[in-house]
Amino acid sequence: MLPAQQGYDRAITVFSPDGRLYQVEYAIETVRRGTIAVGVKCKDGIVIAVEEKPRKLQISNTAQKIFQIDDHVGVAAAGYIPDARSQVDNARFFSQSNKMIYDEPVEVETIAKHLADQSQQYTQYAGVRPLGVALILGGVVSGKPQLFLTDPSGTYISYDAIAIGSGSDQVTDFLEKTYKNDLSIDEASALASAGIYLSSEEKEGTSHIRMAHIKTDSGLYEIVSDEQVANYANAAKEKYPHDKN
Amino acid sequence: MLPAQQGYDRAITVFSPDGRLYQVEYAIETVRRGTIAVGVKCKDGIVIAVEEKPRKLQISNTAQKIFQIDDHVGVAAAGYIPDARSQVDNARFFSQSNKMIYDEPVEVETIAKHLADQSQQYTQYAGVRPLGVALILGGVVSGKPQLFLTDPSGTYISYDAIAIGSGSDQVTDFLEKTYKNDLSIDEASALASAGIYLSSEEKEGTSHIRMAHIKTDSGLYEIVSDEQVANYANAAKEKYPHDKN
Amino acid sequence: MLPAQQGYDRAITVFSPDGRLYQVEYAIETVRRGTIAVGVKCKDGIVIAVEEKPRKLQISNTAQKIFQIDDHVGVAAAGYIPDARSQVDNARFFSQSNKMIYDEPVEVETIAKHLADQSQQYTQYAGVRPLGVALILGGVVSGKPQLFLTDPSGTYISYDAIAIGSGSDQVTDFLEKTYKNDLSIDEASALASAGIYLSSEEKEGTSHIRMAHIKTDSGLYEIVSDEQVANYANAAKEKYPHDKN
Amino acid sequence: MLPAQQGYDRAITVFSPDGRLYQVEYAIETVRRGTIAVGVKCKDGIVIAVEEKPRKLQISNTAQKIFQIDDHVGVAAAGYIPDARSQVDNARFFSQSNKMIYDEPVEVETIAKHLADQSQQYTQYAGVRPLGVALILGGVVSGKPQLFLTDPSGTYISYDAIAIGSGSDQVTDFLEKTYKNDLSIDEASALASAGIYLSSEEKEGTSHIRMAHIKTDSGLYEIVSDEQVANYANAAKEKYPHDKN
Amino acid sequence: MLPAQQGYDRAITVFSPDGRLYQVEYAIETVRRGTIAVGVKCKDGIVIAVEEKPRKLQISNTAQKIFQIDDHVGVAAAGYIPDARSQVDNARFFSQSNKMIYDEPVEVETIAKHLADQSQQYTQYAGVRPLGVALILGGVVSGKPQLFLTDPSGTYISYDAIAIGSGSDQVTDFLEKTYKNDLSIDEASALASAGIYLSSEEKEGTSHIRMAHIKTDSGLYEIVSDEQVANYANAAKEKYPHDKN
Amino acid sequence: MLPAQQGYDRAITVFSPDGRLYQVEYAIETVRRGTIAVGVKCKDGIVIAVEEKPRKLQISNTAQKIFQIDDHVGVAAAGYIPDARSQVDNARFFSQSNKMIYDEPVEVETIAKHLADQSQQYTQYAGVRPLGVALILGGVVSGKPQLFLTDPSGTYISYDAIAIGSGSDQVTDFLEKTYKNDLSIDEASALASAGIYLSSEEKEGTSHIRMAHIKTDSGLYEIVSDEQVANYANAAKEKYPHDKN
Amino acid sequence: MLPAQQGYDRAITVFSPDGRLYQVEYAIETVRRGTIAVGVKCKDGIVIAVEEKPRKLQISNTAQKIFQIDDHVGVAAAGYIPDARSQVDNARFFSQSNKMIYDEPVEVETIAKHLADQSQQYTQYAGVRPLGVALILGGVVSGKPQLFLTDPSGTYISYDAIAIGSGSDQVTDFLEKTYKNDLSIDEASALASAGIYLSSEEKEGTSHIRMAHIKTDSGLYEIVSDEQVANYANAAKEKYPHDKN
C-alpha cells in the first residue's frame, strides 16, 4: 500500500495543471484493462464481437459483454462491466421512449449521443465518478448499417471498424490495414474474429468469442451461434495466419 | 496504527491511475474474509450451503448467512453480513412486488440483476460505500433450477456451481474438477459439504454447516435438517477423502 | 497530541485495503470500553444485568444502562450510553407502533432486527457515524423467553446467555462453561451476578449491580430490588467462588 | 501555530481507533475550562450557584451563567456560554409546550432528557459540532426537588449535589464528603458557596457568586439577593475554613 | 506563503483538543484588528463613537462603522465591516418586526440577544463561517439608556462603558478607571473621545472620530456634528492629558 | 508547480489565526492584477474610464470593462471580468425592479449596497467563492452625481475620485493630490485620462482608453467617442506632463 | 505518478494567493491542448474551420469540432470536445427558445453571452468543474456577419478573426498580420486554411480540415464540401507559402 494511492480514493473530477482530467484518463485506463471488443460495419450489416473468459462452470447463455438494446441495435462493451449494464439499461429505456414518441426506430447515433452526453455529465459534476466503460454500438436503420463508439470522456465517434479494450491499439491498426468497404457479413465476422485472436491470450478454440449480427436485410439483432462463430474463427485463422500485425 | 490507514477512513469510490476502483476491490476483500458459501445446481434442484461458526450459546435457528427470499428462492452470503441482510430485505420486497405485478414467480436472474444494479450504484455515487457482500442466489422457476452470483462490483453471473468467501478460489477449483451435470440433489449436497470442509478449519462435525434446498419437483425453499446435513457430510468425507484439491 | 490522530477526526465509513470497516471496528472498541452487561435466558424467563459505577451523590433510581422497551421487553447496554438511549427511544416507538398495527406484543427478534437494520444504515451512508453501543434485548412473548444481541456493525444474534462490554470475552467464556438450559430465574440471576463480578473491579458489595427480570409467567419487565440483587450476589459468590474462569 | 492543530479545524465527529469520540471529549474539555457551577438538592429545595467574573463596568443584572427555564426550573451552566443560551431557549420552549399539552408543570428529568437527546444528535450527525456546555438543571415538581446534569456527550444523570467547570473534580469530592440529606436550604446555600470558593481564585468577597433557589414550599425559581449571598458566603467560610479538600 | 496557512483556508468550526473553537478565536482576532469603537452609558443617554480612517477623497456622510438600527437604537462596530452591515440589516428588520407585533419600541437587549443567537448558530453549523465583527448596541427605551456588546462567539453582555477593536483592552482599562455613574452626556462624549485618542495613531484633529447620541429626553438616535465632536475632543484632551493609561 | 499551491485549489472562506479571510484577500489580489479603472465625480456629472488592451482584430464596440446599468448609472470594473458581468446583470435587474416598485430612478448607493451585500454573502457561505472584481459605480440622481466603490470583501464606500486595478494605489494618490471639487466634466475627463496614463504601459495613443459620462444636466449614461477621448488624453498630457506622481 | 498531482484530483475553484483561479487556468490549458480552430469574418460572411485528425476508419460525416447551432449560426470548438457538445446543445435550445419568444433570429452575441454566463457560473460554484473548451461562434443576422469567442473563464469577445487551440498564439499573430476588412469569403476561407496549416503537423492534404460558411446573402450555415476545402487549401499554399509567421 503506497501513500501515493491515498489521493485516488477521494478525488472528484477536476483539471490538472496541464489541462487533463485525470479521473477521465483513469477511467479510460479501466477500459484498456478490459478484454477486447470489436465492431465491424460491412455492406450486409454490422458485426460486434467480444472476448469473454468465463470460469469453467459459468453458464454462458447470459452474455456479460454483448447486449441487445432494441430490435435493431446491439452493444459490445469493454471496461467495468457493471457500468456497461447501467448504460445498456439507460439505452434500452431511451430507445423504447424514442420509438413511442416518434413511432420509428431510433437512429444509432441518437443513442450514442444520449449515452455520451450522460458520460460527459459524470465528468463535470461532483458526487459521482465517470463511467469506466467504452461501448461499440451497432445497428441497422432504414437498411443502413451504423457503428458508433462511446467512451468515458463523453466522446462518440462513428467508425467503419473499431476495437476497444486490452490490445485495442494493435487490433485497430490491424483493422485499418485489412478493412475493405465491400466486406460481406461473413468476411466481416472473420475479420472481427481475427481481431479478437490478435488481442487474446487464447490462440485456439472459440469458446471465448461471442458475437452478434445486425443484418441489413432483416434489420434485426441476432446472436451468432457457437458453431457459426467457430466457422468464422477458422476462416480468420486461414485468411490472417499468425497475424501479429 | 499506521499513517497509511488514514486514507481509507475518508474515501469515496474513484478511479486509481491504473484504472481500478479501490473501494470496490477492498469490498471484495471483505467478501474474501467471510466464511465459505457454496451453491450447486443439479438436475433435481439447487443446493446452497454456508459455514457458520456460532459461539457455544448462540441459538442457531436464526441463520446468519443463509436466507429465504421467496417461496422458490434462497440466498447464501459471504462477507459483511449486515449488508447481506440489507440486500435480502431488498430482494424480498422486490420479489413480492414482482409477483403482484406479473402474477407469476420472479426469475432468479431478475432478482440477481436488481441487486447487482443496486451494487453498481453504490460504486458510482458519493455519500454511500459499496456493499461488502457477495451473494449466491438459487431458485427454481417453471421446474428449472437457476443459480446466480452477485458481488460488490455490481457483477452478476450464472454458474452451475460456485463458491464465495474464504478459500473460495480453492473450492471453486475443486467444484470445477468434480462437478457433473447429472448430479442428484443428494450428490450435489455432498459436493457442497465437501467444498465447505475444504475451506473450513473444522474438519470434523457438521454443526458448522447450514444448508438449504430448492427442489425442482416442489419448487420450494426448504432448510435441510441437521441430521440430513450430517448424512451429506459423511457422504462427502467418503467420496472426497482428504481432498486437498 | 499525535499527528496520527488527525485522521480519525474526519472520516466517513469506508473499506480499508484489507476489507475492514475501521469506523465500525472503532465503534465496537467503544463497546469494549463500556462496563459489563449480561443477559441470561432460563426456563422461567430472562435476566439482564449491568454494572453501573455511580458517583457517591448520584441518584440511582434512574438507571443509566438498563431500560424497559415495552411491557414485555428490556435492554441492557454497553458502550456509548447516549447512543443506547437513542436506540431505546427508537425501539419503544417501534414496539408501540407494532402493537397498534398487529394488536399483539412484538417479537423480540423483530425489535432486534429493526435496531440492527438502523445500525447497518449508519455504517453505509455518509453524514452520520456508526452507533457506539451494543444491546442485549430480552423479553417474553407467548410465554417464551427470547434473548438477542445487537452491535454497531448491524449484526443481531440470538443467544442463551451473552455478555458485552469490558471483559466480555472472559465473561462469555464463563457463561459458556457454566450455563445450563434448565436454570431457574434465581439461578440465572446468580449466574449473571457472577458474570458481573468476574469483570468488575468491585469484588464486594452489590451497589454496582443493576438487574431486571422478564418472567415467563407474568411476561412483564420488572426491576429487581437491591435486596434481591444482594441475595443473588451472595449466591453467586458461594456457587462460583474466586472464579477466575 | 503548530501543524498539529490543523486537524482540529476541520473534523466531524467520528470514532478514534481506541473507540473514543474526540470531538465529544474536546467539548467536555471546553466545559472544564469554564468557571465553576454547583447544584445542591436539600430538603427545602434546590440551590444552584455559579461563579461569574464580570469586568468592572459590566452590568450584572443580566446573569450570564444562571438562567430561569420555567416558573419552577433553573439552570446553572459551565463551558461555552452561547451554547448554553441556545439550550436554555430550547428548554424554555419545550417547557412551555409541555405545559400547554399536559396542563401541568414539566418534570425536570423530562427537560434533561430532551436536552441530552439533542446533544447526542449533535455528536452523531455531520454538519454540526457537539455543544460545548454542561448544565445543572434544578427544579421542584409536586413539592419535590429534582437535580440533573447534562453534558456534551448527551448523558443526563440525577445527583444530590454536583459541580461542573474548572476544578469540578475537587469540588465534587468536597460535596461528596460534606453533603448530608437533611440540609436546610440555608445550609445547602453555604455548601454551594464553599464549593465555589474552593475552585475560584477569588478567596474573598462575594461579587463573583451568583445563586438561585427553587424552594419546595413555593416551588418557584428566585434569584438570591447579593446580601443573602454574602451571608451564605460568610457561613461557608466559618463552617469550611481553609478547606482545601 | 507558509504551508501552515493551508489549514486555515478550509476549516469548519470544531473543537480543538484543549476545548477551544479556533475559528471563533480567529474571528475575535479579526475584531481586534479593526479600529477602535467605544460605547458609554450616562445619566442623559448613550454615546457611541468609532474611529474611521477615510482616504482623502472618501465621502464621509455615509458612515462605515456607526449605524442607526431604529429611532432609538444605534450600533458601533469593530472588525470585518461587511459582516457588521449584514447584522445591522438583520437588526433593522428585527426591530421593525418587533414594533409591528408588540406596538412598542424593542428593548436593546432583545436585539442584542437576537444578533448573538445568530452568531452562535454561525459557530455551530457547517457551511458558514462565524461573523468577524463585534457590535456595541446602544439605545434608550422608556427613558432608560441601555448598552450592550455582542461578539463573534455569540456572547452578549451589558456594560456601563466598553471598547472593542484595536487597543480595546487598554481603552477598557481606561474607562474602568475614569467612568462615573453620574456623567452627563457631554462628559460621556469627552470620555469616549479620550478613549479613541488612546487607541488611535491620530493624536491630533477630530476628522477620524465619528459619534452618535441617543439621549434620554428625546429617546432618538442622532449623529453628532463634526463641530460638536471637535468640542468633545478638546474637552477630552484637557481633562485626560497625555493619558497613556 | 509547488506543493504549497495545493491548498489554494480546495479552500472555502474561513478565518486565519491572525483574523484574516485569505480567500477575500486573494480575490482583492485579483482586482490588483486587472487593468486600471478610474472614476471621478465633478460638478457637471460623473466620469468613469478604464484601460482595455484589445488584440489587434478584437472588435471594440462591445466594451469589456465598462457597462451601462440603467439610463442614469454606469460601472467601471477591474479584476476578473466574467464576475463583473455577473454583477452587472444583477445590478441591471435590481435597478429595473426598483424602478417598477418605487416609480423613480434608483439611488447609486442603493445599487452599491445591494452588490456589496451579495459580495459579503459570497465570503460567508460555503459552496461558492468570493467575487474577484471591484466596481466603480457612477450615476446621477435628481441632478446630483454619485460615485461608489464596491470590492470583493463586501465593502462599499463613496468617493469623489477613486482608482482600482493595477497601479491603483499610485493613481489614487495622484487623484488625491490633483482633485478639486469644482472640476468641469471636461477637466474631470482629462484627470481620469491622466490616471490611466499613469498606470498603463501605453504612454502614447488613446485606443486603450474607454470612457463614459453621466452628466448632471441630462442625467444619462453616454459612451464618450474615441475622438473626444483623444482630446481629453491630449489635455491630460499637457496638464500633467511626465506625471510620475 | 507524482505526489504533487494529488491536489488536482480534488479541488474546487478558489483563488490562489496571487489572485488566480487555477482551475480556470488549467481549463484554458485544456483548450491549448486541443487542435486548432479558426474563425474569420469577411464582407460576404463568416468562415469557421477546424482541424480534425480522424483515425483511418473513422467516418467523418459527423463532425467532431464544428457544429450548427441554428439556421444562421455555427460553432468551431477547441479543447475538451464533450464539453463543447454540452454547450452546443445548450446554445441550440437557447437559440430556439429565443426565436419562439421574440420571433426573430437570435443575435450571435446573445448566444455568446449566454454561454459565457454559464461558464462563469461553473467557475464560481462548488460541485461542478469549469468547462474545458473555447468556442468560436459565427453567424449572420440582418445581413451582418458576427464572430465571437467564448472561453472557460466566462469571457466573450468579438473579433474580426481569431484562432483557438494548439498553436493559436502563432496563428492569431498570423491573422493579425494578414487580415484585411475587405476579404471575400473565398479569400477568408483560404486565410483560415492557411491558419490551420500553420498549426497542424499535416502540411499536405486537406482531409484534416473541416470548414463551414455562413454567407451574408443567404444567411444560412453550410458545410463546405471537401472539394471546395481543397481549393481553399491550394489557394492558401499559394498565397502564404512556407508561412512560418
mmCIF file of C-alpha atoms in Angstrom, chain C residues 1-2 5-6 8-12 23 26-27 29-30 33 55-59 62 64 80 82-83 85-86 89 92 122 127-132, chain D residues 8 10-12 14-22 41 109 113 116-117 120 123-126 153-161 172-173 176 179:
data_model
loop_
_atom_site.group_PDB
_atom_site.id
_atom_site.type_symbol
_atom_site.label_atom_id
_atom_site.label_comp_id
_atom_site.label_asym_id
_atom_site.label_seq_id
_atom_site.Cartn_x
_atom_site.Cartn_y
_atom_site.Cartn_z
ATOM 1 C CA MET C 1 -1.495 15.071 20.612
ATOM 2 C CA LEU C 2 -0.153 12.732 17.933
ATOM 3 C CA GLN C 5 -4.992 11.009 15.438
ATOM 4 C CA GLN C 6 -5.875 13.645 12.889
ATOM 5 C CA TYR C 8 -9.875 9.882 12.977
ATOM 6 C CA ASP C 9 -11.421 13.253 13.434
ATOM 7 C CA ARG C 10 -12.733 13.434 9.881
ATOM 8 C CA ALA C 11 -13.547 10.002 8.465
ATOM 9 C CA ILE C 12 -16.675 8.540 6.992
ATOM 10 C CA GLN C 23 -15.174 3.061 11.817
ATOM 11 C CA TYR C 26 -13.637 1.517 16.371
ATOM 12 C CA ALA C 27 -17.291 1.679 17.393
ATOM 13 C CA GLU C 29 -13.989 -0.819 20.576
ATOM 14 C CA THR C 30 -16.251 1.766 22.228
ATOM 15 C CA ARG C 33 -14.620 0.157 26.817
ATOM 16 C CA ARG C 55 -20.584 8.725 41.834
ATOM 17 C CA LYS C 56 -21.378 8.903 45.545
ATOM 18 C CA LEU C 57 -24.129 11.534 45.246
ATOM 19 C CA GLN C 58 -25.610 10.155 42.027
ATOM 20 C CA ILE C 59 -29.236 9.171 42.416
ATOM 21 C CA THR C 62 -32.838 6.401 37.057
ATOM 22 C CA GLN C 64 -28.264 4.515 33.004
ATOM 23 C CA TYR C 80 -21.644 4.963 24.430
ATOM 24 C CA PRO C 82 -26.310 8.367 24.807
ATOM 25 C CA ASP C 83 -26.451 6.238 21.649
ATOM 26 C CA ARG C 85 -30.793 5.942 24.749
ATOM 27 C CA SER C 86 -31.344 6.907 21.136
ATOM 28 C CA ASP C 89 -36.373 5.546 22.166
ATOM 29 C CA ARG C 92 -40.065 1.964 22.256
ATOM 30 C CA TYR C 122 -25.304 4.122 9.874
ATOM 31 C CA GLY C 127 -23.145 12.208 7.156
ATOM 32 C CA VAL C 128 -23.569 10.052 10.221
ATOM 33 C CA ARG C 129 -21.281 7.924 12.356
ATOM 34 C CA PRO C 130 -21.969 4.305 13.396
ATOM 35 C CA LEU C 131 -23.627 3.844 16.791
ATOM 36 C CA GLY C 132 -21.141 3.145 19.580
ATOM 37 C CA TYR D 8 -8.963 20.264 14.610
ATOM 38 C CA ARG D 10 -11.950 20.582 10.002
ATOM 39 C CA ALA D 11 -13.221 17.470 11.791
ATOM 40 C CA ILE D 12 -16.631 15.932 12.106
ATOM 41 C CA VAL D 14 -16.055 10.104 14.366
ATOM 42 C CA PHE D 15 -14.549 7.276 16.370
ATOM 43 C CA SER D 16 -10.840 7.010 17.051
ATOM 44 C CA PRO D 17 -9.139 3.580 16.909
ATOM 45 C CA ASP D 18 -9.466 3.258 20.683
ATOM 46 C CA GLY D 19 -13.209 3.839 20.457
ATOM 47 C CA ARG D 20 -13.316 7.430 21.588
ATOM 48 C CA LEU D 21 -15.236 10.346 20.096
ATOM 49 C CA TYR D 22 -12.560 13.021 20.248
ATOM 50 C CA LYS D 41 -30.520 19.424 46.480
ATOM 51 C CA GLU D 109 -35.926 14.923 34.152
ATOM 52 C CA LYS D 113 -33.616 14.073 28.670
ATOM 53 C CA ALA D 116 -29.428 15.394 26.310
ATOM 54 C CA ASP D 117 -31.143 13.814 23.289
ATOM 55 C CA GLN D 120 -26.482 13.158 21.371
ATOM 56 C CA THR D 123 -22.439 14.027 18.253
ATOM 57 C CA GLN D 124 -23.799 11.698 15.575
ATOM 58 C CA TYR D 125 -24.666 13.743 12.515
ATOM 59 C CA ALA D 126 -22.326 15.667 10.219
ATOM 60 C CA SER D 153 -21.892 13.643 25.236
ATOM 61 C CA GLY D 154 -25.670 13.508 25.574
ATOM 62 C CA THR D 155 -25.566 11.962 29.046
ATOM 63 C CA TYR D 156 -28.006 13.042 31.775
ATOM 64 C CA ILE D 157 -27.759 11.929 35.391
ATOM 65 C CA SER D 158 -29.549 12.820 38.611
ATOM 66 C CA TYR D 159 -27.468 13.924 41.610
ATOM 67 C CA ASP D 160 -27.956 15.122 45.191
ATOM 68 C CA ALA D 161 -25.145 17.586 44.621
ATOM 69 C CA THR D 172 -17.483 17.292 43.706
ATOM 70 C CA ASP D 173 -15.146 15.388 46.038
ATOM 71 C CA GLU D 176 -19.423 14.047 48.492
ATOM 72 C CA TYR D 179 -23.180 16.539 51.799
#
